[in-house]
Amino acid sequence: PAQRAFAAVAAAIAAVEPVTVGVSARQFANARARLPAAVRVIEMSSNDAWMRDVGPTFVVDARGRRRGVDWVFNAWGGIEGGLYFPWDRDDQVAAKVLQIENSGRYRAPFVLEGGAIHVDGQGTLLTTEQCLLNPNRNPQLSRVALELLLQRYLGIEQVIWLGAGVFNDETDGHVDNLCCFIRPGEVVLHWCEDRADPQYEISRDAWERLHAVRDARGRPLTVHRLPMPGPLYMTAAEAAGLDAAGSDRPRRAGDRLAASYVNFYCANGRVLMPLLDPRTDRRARAALARLLPRREIVGIPAREILLGGGNIHCITQQVPRPRHRVMKP
């Protein structure tokens, strides 16, 4: 079922922009058969499936050239608190992608996952203290040191620190599951109405922090709420059916899933949003349609992706078009 969900995401994106899917040698023929002909399928070894976190974060330099930042990856926590071991193949993915895309590479000297940050393209970056200041990432770096490194590698000017991420998010609270920019000066926030739910205080704290700051251009932020699905929990059948390596963190029946509609992907002219809960899917879709009127909102049944620990934004990585044209001889 997860393969069907991944294929549906790739097909929906391929309708509006080029798509490359990296798969293991064992899955190459299967992936090629499942995916549309327009999707490029390449063999690429990895330990898991989250291109947002293991792939490069693309940037465009002052000369208009596309480059990529290759962060150090430690499986969301390393030996102490990480989700699996080994992760050596995942730490090589970004360099491979950059070579395939013929893009320059900046190797950053610290641990970061792409889902731990979100930028507005005008100098402002969102992240969470729960993740970036976690001692299982970069215990040797202070908040100020991290901000300076982010400025250096991403060209940003301001970091907006939120507190925790979505409740029970095993990535240690990635911001891409909690809050993201929909345009400069505007964000959507994962919102819980139930005061008895542990997510309520997390979302409320983020709301207050977002309203207390201005972005890099001096603008106050407009904050839009996206409803929280569920809460959703893993069933016994789902826990038994997960294909996990022996070193993976166990997943059990009754585990709360970090389900969030914020974990969507903005493609050219459309938004791919996860369908997670019939009780809230329609409301979330209507909210995104209202906020992004020039984009088609495409819903993808995504519970099978969620069971693995992430969602649509987590399995994708956008590749920007360079601003300069390469002259052919």
Protein backbone atom coordinates (compact mmCIF):
# COMPACT_ATOMS: atom_id res chain seq x y z
CA PRO A 1 0.00 0.00 0.00
CA ALA A 2 2.82 2.46 0.74
CA GLN A 3 4.24 1.93 -2.74
CA ARG A 4 0.87 2.88 -4.23
CA ALA A 5 0.84 6.08 -2.18
CA PHE A 6 4.40 6.98 -3.21
CA ALA A 7 3.53 6.31 -6.85
CA ALA A 8 0.41 8.48 -6.61
CA VAL A 9 2.49 11.37 -5.27
CA ALA A 10 5.05 11.01 -8.07
CA ALA A 11 2.34 10.83 -10.74
CA ALA A 12 0.53 13.90 -9.41
CA ILE A 13 3.73 15.94 -9.45
CA ALA A 14 4.82 14.61 -12.85
CA ALA A 15 1.70 16.13 -14.39
CA VAL A 16 3.14 19.61 -13.81
CA GLU A 17 6.91 19.30 -13.36
CA PRO A 18 9.77 16.85 -14.00
CA VAL A 19 10.12 14.08 -11.43
CA THR A 20 12.99 11.75 -10.60
CA VAL A 21 12.49 8.81 -8.25
CA GLY A 22 15.44 7.04 -6.66
CA VAL A 23 14.98 3.37 -5.82
CA SER A 24 17.06 0.40 -4.77
CA ALA A 25 18.31 -2.09 -7.33
CA ARG A 26 15.84 -4.65 -5.99
CA GLN A 27 12.89 -2.29 -6.53
CA PHE A 28 13.93 -0.78 -9.85
CA ALA A 29 11.79 -2.94 -12.14
CA ASN A 30 8.81 -2.68 -9.79
CA ALA A 31 9.07 1.12 -9.62
CA ARG A 32 9.47 1.46 -13.37
CA ALA A 33 6.33 -0.60 -13.92
CA ARG A 34 4.27 1.37 -11.37
CA LEU A 35 5.29 4.90 -12.35
CA PRO A 36 4.24 6.93 -15.40
CA ALA A 37 6.66 6.97 -18.33
CA ALA A 38 7.30 10.67 -17.72
CA VAL A 39 8.88 9.90 -14.34
CA ARG A 40 12.62 9.29 -14.45
CA VAL A 41 13.56 6.27 -12.31
CA ILE A 42 17.17 5.88 -11.19
CA GLU A 43 18.92 3.34 -9.02
CA MET A 44 20.08 4.91 -5.76
CA SER A 45 20.93 3.01 -2.62
CA SER A 46 19.60 4.38 0.67
CA ASN A 47 18.65 3.25 4.15
CA ASP A 48 15.16 4.79 4.18
CA ALA A 49 12.79 6.81 2.02
CA TRP A 50 12.77 10.46 3.15
CA MET A 51 14.30 12.62 0.41
CA ARG A 52 13.39 15.83 2.20
CA ASP A 53 15.72 14.95 5.04
CA VAL A 54 18.55 13.08 3.34
CA GLY A 55 18.59 14.93 0.03
CA PRO A 56 20.20 18.30 -0.65
CA THR A 57 18.57 21.61 0.17
CA PHE A 58 18.76 23.49 -3.11
CA VAL A 59 19.74 27.14 -3.29
CA VAL A 60 20.46 29.59 -6.10
CA ASP A 61 23.63 31.62 -5.70
CA ALA A 62 24.22 35.30 -6.46
CA ARG A 63 25.14 34.45 -10.06
CA GLY A 64 21.90 32.54 -10.60
CA ARG A 65 23.52 29.11 -10.47
CA ARG A 66 21.79 26.20 -8.77
CA ARG A 67 23.68 24.70 -5.86
CA GLY A 68 22.80 22.27 -3.08
CA VAL A 69 23.62 22.07 0.61
CA ASP A 70 24.60 18.57 1.71
CA TRP A 71 23.88 18.41 5.44
CA VAL A 72 25.32 15.77 7.76
CA PHE A 73 22.63 13.14 8.39
CA ASN A 74 22.48 10.95 11.51
CA ALA A 75 19.05 9.28 11.24
CA TRP A 76 17.34 11.86 13.45
CA GLY A 77 19.52 11.47 16.49
CA GLY A 78 22.53 9.25 15.90
CA ILE A 79 23.45 6.41 18.22
CA GLU A 80 21.62 8.11 21.09
CA GLY A 81 18.02 8.49 20.01
CA GLY A 82 18.26 7.91 16.27
CA LEU A 83 15.62 5.90 14.43
CA TYR A 84 17.88 3.32 12.80
CA PHE A 85 21.44 2.19 12.22
CA PRO A 86 23.35 2.27 9.96
CA TRP A 87 22.53 5.43 8.02
CA ASP A 88 25.68 5.64 5.90
CA ARG A 89 23.88 5.24 2.57
CA ASP A 90 21.39 7.97 3.46
CA ASP A 91 24.25 10.35 4.25
CA GLN A 92 25.51 9.84 0.68
CA VAL A 93 22.21 10.58 -1.05
CA ALA A 94 22.57 14.37 -1.25
CA ALA A 95 25.96 14.19 -2.97
CA LYS A 96 24.60 11.68 -5.48
CA VAL A 97 21.55 13.82 -6.26
CA LEU A 98 23.71 16.88 -6.82
CA GLN A 99 25.96 14.98 -9.20
CA ILE A 100 22.96 13.66 -11.14
CA GLU A 101 21.46 17.16 -11.34
CA ASN A 102 24.82 18.68 -12.30
CA SER A 103 24.59 21.10 -9.38
CA GLY A 104 27.43 22.41 -7.21
CA ARG A 105 27.73 21.03 -3.68
CA TYR A 106 28.24 22.75 -0.35
CA ARG A 107 29.03 20.17 2.34
CA ALA A 108 27.81 21.62 5.64
CA PRO A 109 29.77 20.64 8.77
CA PHE A 110 26.78 20.01 11.02
CA VAL A 111 23.73 17.77 11.37
CA LEU A 112 20.48 18.98 9.83
CA GLU A 113 17.51 17.50 8.01
CA GLY A 114 15.63 19.36 5.29
CA GLY A 115 12.34 18.95 7.13
CA ALA A 116 13.77 20.77 10.15
CA ILE A 117 13.69 24.11 8.33
CA HIS A 118 11.30 26.13 6.19
CA VAL A 119 12.17 29.36 4.37
CA ASP A 120 10.20 32.16 2.71
CA GLY A 121 12.72 32.96 -0.04
CA GLN A 122 13.17 36.47 1.35
CA GLY A 123 15.55 35.87 4.22
CA THR A 124 13.39 34.27 6.91
CA LEU A 125 13.72 30.71 8.22
CA LEU A 126 11.40 28.74 10.51
CA THR A 127 12.60 25.95 12.77
CA THR A 128 11.93 24.38 16.18
CA GLU A 129 14.02 24.36 19.32
CA GLN A 130 12.99 20.76 19.95
CA CYS A 131 14.87 19.65 16.84
CA LEU A 132 17.74 22.03 16.14
CA LEU A 133 18.74 22.48 19.78
CA ASN A 134 18.37 18.79 20.58
CA PRO A 135 21.62 17.40 22.05
CA ASN A 136 21.36 14.41 19.70
CA ARG A 137 22.02 16.69 16.70
CA ASN A 138 24.77 19.25 17.33
CA PRO A 139 25.55 19.37 21.07
CA GLN A 140 28.69 21.41 20.39
CA LEU A 141 26.76 24.28 18.77
CA SER A 142 24.85 27.05 20.53
CA ARG A 143 21.71 28.72 19.21
CA VAL A 144 23.79 31.67 18.00
CA ALA A 145 26.31 29.38 16.29
CA LEU A 146 23.52 27.52 14.49
CA GLU A 147 21.98 30.78 13.32
CA LEU A 148 25.32 31.91 11.90
CA LEU A 149 25.77 28.61 10.06
CA LEU A 150 22.26 28.80 8.61
CA GLN A 151 22.97 32.34 7.43
CA ARG A 152 26.19 31.19 5.80
CA TYR A 153 24.81 28.16 3.98
CA LEU A 154 21.31 29.37 3.11
CA GLY A 155 21.75 33.13 2.82
CA ILE A 156 18.97 33.78 5.31
CA GLU A 157 18.92 36.78 7.63
CA GLN A 158 16.56 35.78 10.41
CA VAL A 159 15.64 32.58 12.24
CA ILE A 160 12.21 32.31 13.86
CA TRP A 161 12.36 29.73 16.63
CA LEU A 162 9.23 27.80 17.51
CA GLY A 163 9.19 25.53 20.54
CA ALA A 164 8.13 21.94 19.95
CA GLY A 165 6.89 20.22 16.83
CA VAL A 166 3.80 18.05 16.38
CA PHE A 167 3.16 15.79 19.35
CA ASN A 168 4.89 12.40 19.09
CA ASP A 169 6.75 13.34 15.90
CA GLU A 170 9.68 10.93 15.94
CA THR A 171 11.90 13.37 14.04
CA ASP A 172 12.12 15.42 17.25
CA GLY A 173 9.64 17.98 16.02
CA HIS A 174 10.35 18.90 12.41
CA VAL A 175 8.87 22.27 11.53
CA ASP A 176 7.59 21.04 8.14
CA ASN A 177 4.94 19.07 9.99
CA LEU A 178 3.94 22.02 12.20
CA CYS A 179 4.21 25.28 10.31
CA CYS A 180 5.23 26.48 6.85
CA PHE A 181 5.24 29.57 4.68
CA ILE A 182 2.62 29.79 1.95
CA ARG A 183 4.09 33.10 0.78
CA PRO A 184 6.39 35.68 2.37
CA GLY A 185 4.72 37.08 5.47
CA GLU A 186 2.12 34.29 5.74
CA VAL A 187 2.25 30.86 7.34
CA VAL A 188 -0.09 27.96 7.99
CA LEU A 189 -0.01 26.35 11.42
CA HIS A 190 -1.12 22.89 12.56
CA TRP A 191 -3.94 23.71 14.96
CA CYS A 192 -5.61 21.74 17.74
CA GLU A 193 -8.88 22.92 19.30
CA ASP A 194 -9.01 20.35 22.10
CA ARG A 195 -7.57 21.85 25.30
CA ALA A 196 -7.13 18.37 26.76
CA ASP A 197 -4.93 17.24 23.88
CA PRO A 198 -1.14 17.59 24.31
CA GLN A 199 -0.98 19.25 20.89
CA TYR A 200 -3.10 22.17 22.08
CA GLU A 201 -0.36 23.83 24.13
CA ILE A 202 2.25 23.16 21.42
CA SER A 203 0.15 24.87 18.76
CA ARG A 204 -0.83 27.69 21.11
CA ASP A 205 2.82 28.36 21.96
CA ALA A 206 3.72 28.45 18.26
CA TRP A 207 0.82 30.82 17.59
CA GLU A 208 2.04 33.23 20.26
CA ARG A 209 5.65 33.11 19.07
CA LEU A 210 4.66 33.73 15.46
CA HIS A 211 2.60 36.77 16.45
CA ALA A 212 5.43 38.16 18.58
CA VAL A 213 8.01 38.41 15.77
CA ARG A 214 8.57 40.13 12.47
CA ASP A 215 10.23 38.55 9.47
CA ALA A 216 13.51 39.55 7.84
CA ARG A 217 11.73 42.31 5.89
CA GLY A 218 10.15 43.74 9.04
CA ARG A 219 6.65 42.40 8.37
CA PRO A 220 4.38 40.92 11.04
CA LEU A 221 3.32 37.39 10.17
CA THR A 222 -0.22 36.45 9.19
CA VAL A 223 -0.94 33.04 10.71
CA HIS A 224 -3.60 30.73 9.26
CA ARG A 225 -4.79 27.62 11.08
CA LEU A 226 -5.04 24.18 9.49
CA PRO A 227 -7.13 21.72 11.50
CA MET A 228 -5.48 18.77 13.18
CA PRO A 229 -6.72 15.41 11.88
CA GLY A 230 -7.63 12.76 14.39
CA PRO A 231 -5.92 12.16 16.70
CA LEU A 232 -4.96 9.07 14.73
CA TYR A 233 -3.41 5.88 16.07
CA MET A 234 -1.65 2.90 14.54
CA THR A 235 -3.73 -0.26 14.40
CA ALA A 236 -2.47 -3.72 15.28
CA ALA A 237 -2.71 -4.80 11.64
CA GLU A 238 -0.70 -1.78 10.52
CA ALA A 239 1.99 -2.34 13.13
CA ALA A 240 2.30 -5.99 12.11
CA GLY A 241 2.48 -5.11 8.42
CA LEU A 242 5.30 -2.58 8.57
CA ASP A 243 8.48 -3.68 6.83
CA ALA A 244 11.19 -2.66 9.30
CA ALA A 245 14.84 -3.56 9.65
CA GLY A 246 15.98 -5.12 12.89
CA SER A 247 17.66 -1.91 14.03
CA ASP A 248 14.62 0.32 13.44
CA ARG A 249 12.72 1.85 16.34
CA PRO A 250 9.74 -0.44 16.97
CA ARG A 251 6.26 0.78 16.08
CA ARG A 252 3.39 -0.58 18.11
CA ALA A 253 -0.38 -0.77 17.93
CA GLY A 254 -1.84 2.25 19.66
CA ASP A 255 1.07 4.55 18.84
CA ARG A 256 -0.19 8.05 18.12
CA LEU A 257 0.61 9.18 14.59
CA ALA A 258 2.00 12.68 13.98
CA ALA A 259 -0.64 13.42 11.35
CA SER A 260 -0.67 16.94 9.88
CA TYR A 261 -2.07 18.64 6.80
CA VAL A 262 0.87 21.08 6.90
CA ASN A 263 2.99 18.29 5.42
CA PHE A 264 2.00 19.13 1.83
CA TYR A 265 4.04 19.74 -1.32
CA CYS A 266 3.70 22.87 -3.48
CA ALA A 267 4.25 21.95 -7.11
CA ASN A 268 3.95 24.20 -10.16
CA GLY A 269 0.30 25.21 -10.18
CA ARG A 270 -0.90 22.66 -7.66
CA VAL A 271 -0.63 21.56 -4.04
CA LEU A 272 -0.46 17.90 -3.06
CA MET A 273 -2.09 17.57 0.35
CA PRO A 274 -2.32 14.37 2.41
CA LEU A 275 -5.79 12.92 2.95
CA LEU A 276 -5.71 11.60 6.50
CA ASP A 277 -9.11 11.75 8.19
CA PRO A 278 -12.56 11.96 6.54
CA ARG A 279 -13.72 14.10 9.46
CA THR A 280 -11.28 16.91 8.65
CA ASP A 281 -10.01 16.34 5.08
CA ARG A 282 -12.65 18.53 3.47
CA ARG A 283 -12.10 21.41 5.89
CA ALA A 284 -8.34 21.32 5.40
CA ARG A 285 -8.72 21.16 1.64
CA ALA A 286 -11.09 24.13 1.63
CA ALA A 287 -8.67 26.13 3.77
CA LEU A 288 -5.77 25.48 1.40
CA ALA A 289 -7.94 26.30 -1.62
CA ARG A 290 -8.88 29.62 -0.03
CA LEU A 291 -5.28 30.46 0.88
CA LEU A 292 -3.76 29.32 -2.43
CA PRO A 293 -6.43 30.21 -5.01
CA ARG A 294 -4.09 29.98 -8.00
CA ARG A 295 -3.16 26.39 -7.27
CA GLU A 296 -5.20 23.24 -7.75
CA ILE A 297 -5.51 21.32 -4.48
CA VAL A 298 -4.90 17.61 -5.12
CA GLY A 299 -5.66 15.23 -2.28
CA ILE A 300 -3.59 12.04 -1.99
CA PRO A 301 -4.60 9.23 0.41
CA ALA A 302 -1.50 9.30 2.59
CA ARG A 303 -2.04 7.24 5.72
CA GLU A 304 0.37 4.59 4.41
CA ILE A 305 3.11 7.22 4.12
CA LEU A 306 2.26 8.51 7.59
CA LEU A 307 2.73 5.05 9.09
CA GLY A 308 6.40 5.27 8.15
CA GLY A 309 6.83 8.48 10.12
CA GLY A 310 6.36 11.29 7.61
CA ASN A 311 4.22 12.46 4.73
CA ILE A 312 4.16 14.05 1.29
CA HIS A 313 6.53 16.92 2.04
CA CYS A 314 8.93 14.47 3.70
CA ILE A 315 9.30 12.21 0.66
CA THR A 316 9.84 15.03 -1.84
CA GLN A 317 12.52 17.64 -2.56
CA GLN A 318 11.95 20.44 -5.03
CA VAL A 319 14.67 21.35 -7.53
CA PRO A 320 14.63 25.04 -8.53
CA ARG A 321 15.32 26.18 -12.05
CA PRO A 322 18.65 28.04 -12.34
CA ARG A 323 18.29 31.72 -13.15
CA HIS A 324 20.95 31.62 -15.87
CA ARG A 325 20.89 29.71 -19.14
CA VAL A 326 23.68 27.26 -19.84
CA MET A 327 25.05 28.01 -23.29
CA LYS A 328 25.58 24.90 -25.37
CA PRO A 329 28.64 24.75 -27.65
